[in-house]
């Protein structure tokens, strides 16, 4: 399973990339709005230069005639850019046109396996079911991930399920067990995956014990 970061914050992206666990990044207009003093294009290019993997950048046009040229322009920013498009009639039509040109699409705001199947059929490379937002509305968000993975496997559809809107480390485990090939997570969720209090106390104790060992060996006369 590949892990992506769901952020437009370059500091967080660089930090996680250094740990060697980052395979891609997803952004969206809400995440971008938190970044001040940088254009969307410049930030996306900066991310592409920091991470060698698919970088999703979202398009916002609401007609096919506007969305298709916008997507072409965004795709031309960097070879690793994946164009993110929300699923609806406009999104599907644009996706079928753009995917025929070889442009990679991440179909976003997917809330059902039916939508996932339509997105895959239109030619999207990545399909993003929003698990947390479904959970918030009282549904089982992970069910969409499970069903979509099963459908794509059963019919050998090349689209990849990109589990999104993950809110806690348990979501990541469940997405992995459901067979999602990719999960995109906020920085805080990735750090929560890493941290464990027993690891912290274990490190502290080993450090303390190694210091006392060093002191003992310092007391020993040389040559003994
Ligand atoms: C995915 O690509 C989206 O950017 C993201 O996962 C949405 O998550 P949210 O529901 O926490 O906003």
XYZ file of C-alpha atoms and ligand atoms in Angstrom:
236
model
C 0.000 0.000 0.000
C 1.294 3.465 -0.882
C 0.887 6.373 1.518
C 0.170 9.887 0.264
C -0.011 13.079 2.320
C -3.214 15.110 2.107
C -1.809 18.607 2.506
C -0.410 21.577 0.591
C 2.029 22.416 3.395
C 5.528 22.091 1.931
C 7.246 21.845 5.331
C 5.126 18.834 6.326
C 5.637 17.249 2.896
C 9.436 17.630 3.037
C 9.573 16.264 6.593
C 7.611 13.123 5.717
C 9.459 12.679 2.404
C 12.756 12.617 4.347
C 11.455 9.640 6.346
C 11.174 7.656 3.105
C 7.495 6.789 3.518
C 5.882 9.201 1.081
C 4.709 8.073 -2.366
C 2.541 11.018 -3.408
C 0.498 14.040 -2.332
C -3.121 15.120 -2.682
C -4.202 18.747 -2.425
C -7.565 20.449 -2.717
C -8.769 24.078 -2.729
C -9.493 23.990 1.028
C -5.979 22.792 1.839
C -4.516 25.358 -0.579
C -6.498 28.194 1.029
C -4.493 27.589 4.243
C -1.232 28.364 2.404
C -0.528 32.089 2.244
C 1.731 34.007 -0.125
C 2.127 31.329 -2.778
C 0.187 30.640 -5.969
C -1.464 27.257 -6.476
C 0.735 26.569 -9.500
C 3.976 27.425 -7.696
C 3.065 25.289 -4.694
C 2.119 22.298 -6.848
C 5.421 22.537 -8.758
C 7.316 22.869 -5.442
C 5.588 19.694 -4.177
C 6.411 17.858 -7.445
C 10.067 18.749 -6.975
C 10.018 17.491 -3.360
C 8.219 14.182 -3.947
C 8.714 11.790 -6.844
C 5.180 10.459 -7.219
C 1.662 11.422 -8.256
C 0.688 14.925 -7.049
C -3.031 15.706 -7.263
C -4.096 19.271 -8.071
C -7.798 20.041 -8.191
C -9.656 21.841 -10.984
C -12.656 24.021 -10.184
C -14.333 24.849 -13.532
C -17.978 23.841 -13.671
C -18.552 23.306 -17.394
C -16.885 20.793 -19.701
C -15.791 23.590 -22.041
C -13.909 25.297 -19.202
C -12.848 22.217 -17.259
C -11.055 20.458 -20.128
C -8.671 23.368 -20.919
C -8.149 24.047 -17.205
C -7.201 20.387 -16.675
C -4.841 20.426 -19.663
C -3.133 23.511 -18.265
C -2.785 22.036 -14.762
C -1.472 18.735 -16.189
C 1.223 20.675 -18.074
C 2.656 22.156 -14.842
C 4.768 19.031 -14.199
C 4.857 15.422 -15.528
C 3.820 14.089 -12.087
C 0.667 16.184 -11.808
C -2.593 14.264 -11.559
C -5.681 16.361 -12.230
C -8.312 16.109 -9.536
C -11.904 16.408 -10.737
C -15.103 16.027 -8.684
C -17.549 13.393 -9.883
C -20.701 14.580 -11.628
C -21.904 14.699 -15.249
C -19.389 17.432 -16.120
C -16.582 15.616 -14.319
C -17.254 12.306 -16.061
C -17.421 13.864 -19.528
C -14.206 15.800 -18.963
C -12.525 12.672 -17.538
C -13.397 10.556 -20.557
C -11.962 13.237 -22.887
C -8.830 13.925 -20.825
C -7.999 10.283 -20.075
C -8.128 9.579 -23.837
C -5.362 12.205 -24.175
C -3.261 10.388 -21.562
C -3.945 12.877 -18.742
C -4.203 11.176 -15.363
C -7.338 11.961 -13.357
C -8.041 11.541 -9.656
C -11.840 11.484 -9.420
C -12.704 13.080 -6.117
C -15.714 13.514 -3.805
C -16.723 9.883 -4.338
C -19.298 8.728 -1.789
C -20.596 5.443 -3.253
C -19.323 2.362 -5.089
C -21.673 3.297 -7.948
C -19.832 6.593 -8.376
C -16.513 4.726 -8.152
C -17.589 2.339 -10.931
C -18.667 5.233 -13.163
C -15.392 7.090 -12.546
C -13.339 3.980 -13.373
C -15.391 3.397 -16.516
C -14.820 6.991 -17.674
C -11.064 6.368 -17.426
C -9.989 7.906 -14.102
C -6.647 6.545 -12.868
C -7.400 7.143 -9.171
C -10.772 7.111 -7.394
C -11.050 8.886 -4.034
C -13.817 7.689 -1.695
C -14.184 10.127 1.222
C -14.332 7.811 4.225
C -14.383 10.347 7.078
C -17.092 12.550 5.594
C -19.324 9.474 5.173
C -18.610 8.402 8.759
C -19.493 11.953 9.900
C -22.875 11.584 8.180
C -23.556 8.327 10.053
C -22.550 5.869 7.290
C -19.814 3.246 7.120
C -17.354 5.126 4.896
C -14.978 2.182 4.648
C -17.711 0.098 2.998
C -17.306 2.214 -0.173
C -13.572 1.431 -0.156
C -14.231 -2.298 0.345
C -16.883 -2.484 -2.391
C -14.891 -0.412 -4.887
C -11.736 -2.511 -4.396
C -13.765 -5.701 -4.877
C -15.481 -4.430 -8.040
C -12.219 -3.196 -9.621
C -10.526 -6.526 -8.799
C -13.399 -8.605 -10.088
C -13.489 -6.844 -13.462
C -9.755 -6.113 -13.746
C -10.415 -2.378 -13.938
C -7.110 -0.499 -13.927
C -8.409 2.346 -11.697
C -6.866 2.480 -8.213
C -8.829 3.163 -5.052
C -7.258 6.062 -3.164
C -8.815 5.998 0.315
C -9.332 9.659 1.288
C -10.760 11.785 4.086
C -9.039 9.530 6.633
C -9.277 10.906 10.145
C -7.302 8.540 12.365
C -4.732 5.714 12.202
C -7.417 3.015 12.469
C -8.823 4.263 9.150
C -5.441 3.566 7.559
C -5.381 -0.020 8.881
C -8.941 -0.607 7.689
C -8.185 0.822 4.238
C -5.106 -1.440 4.023
C -7.120 -4.503 5.058
C -9.807 -3.575 2.521
C -7.124 -3.779 -0.177
C -6.955 -0.073 -1.074
C -3.673 0.351 -2.981
C -3.313 3.964 -1.741
C -4.334 5.969 1.331
C -3.971 9.729 1.581
C -3.703 11.109 5.084
C -3.285 14.380 6.908
C 0.145 14.969 8.468
C -1.323 14.545 11.988
C -2.684 11.090 11.124
C 0.667 9.962 9.705
C 2.468 11.168 12.837
C -0.137 9.425 15.010
C 0.632 6.188 13.097
C 4.286 6.584 14.024
C 3.979 7.454 17.695
C 3.552 4.926 20.495
C 4.052 5.699 24.207
C 5.817 2.355 24.750
C 8.324 3.268 22.012
C 8.981 6.610 23.746
C 9.466 5.075 27.197
C 11.529 2.257 25.642
C 13.889 4.739 23.960
C 14.173 6.757 27.181
C 15.071 3.666 29.208
C 17.629 2.374 26.703
C 19.232 5.818 26.657
C 19.384 5.984 30.453
C 20.828 2.452 30.688
C 23.396 3.150 27.971
C 24.551 6.246 29.907
C 25.125 4.203 33.094
C 26.963 1.567 31.047
C 29.194 4.260 29.522
C 29.934 5.622 33.023
C 30.847 2.126 34.306
C 33.216 1.450 31.377
C 34.823 4.911 31.853
C 35.756 3.890 35.428
C 37.558 0.708 34.281
C 41.354 1.103 34.016
C 42.627 0.874 30.435
C 44.029 -2.507 29.374
C 41.853 -4.446 31.898
C -8.623 13.882 -0.695
O -7.982 13.929 -1.728
C -9.181 15.041 -0.002
O -8.310 16.141 -0.183
C -9.316 14.857 1.475
O -8.950 13.551 1.868
C -10.562 15.384 2.080
O -10.543 15.135 3.452
P -11.481 15.901 4.508
O -12.819 15.231 4.482
O -10.790 15.716 5.811
O -11.556 17.342 4.063
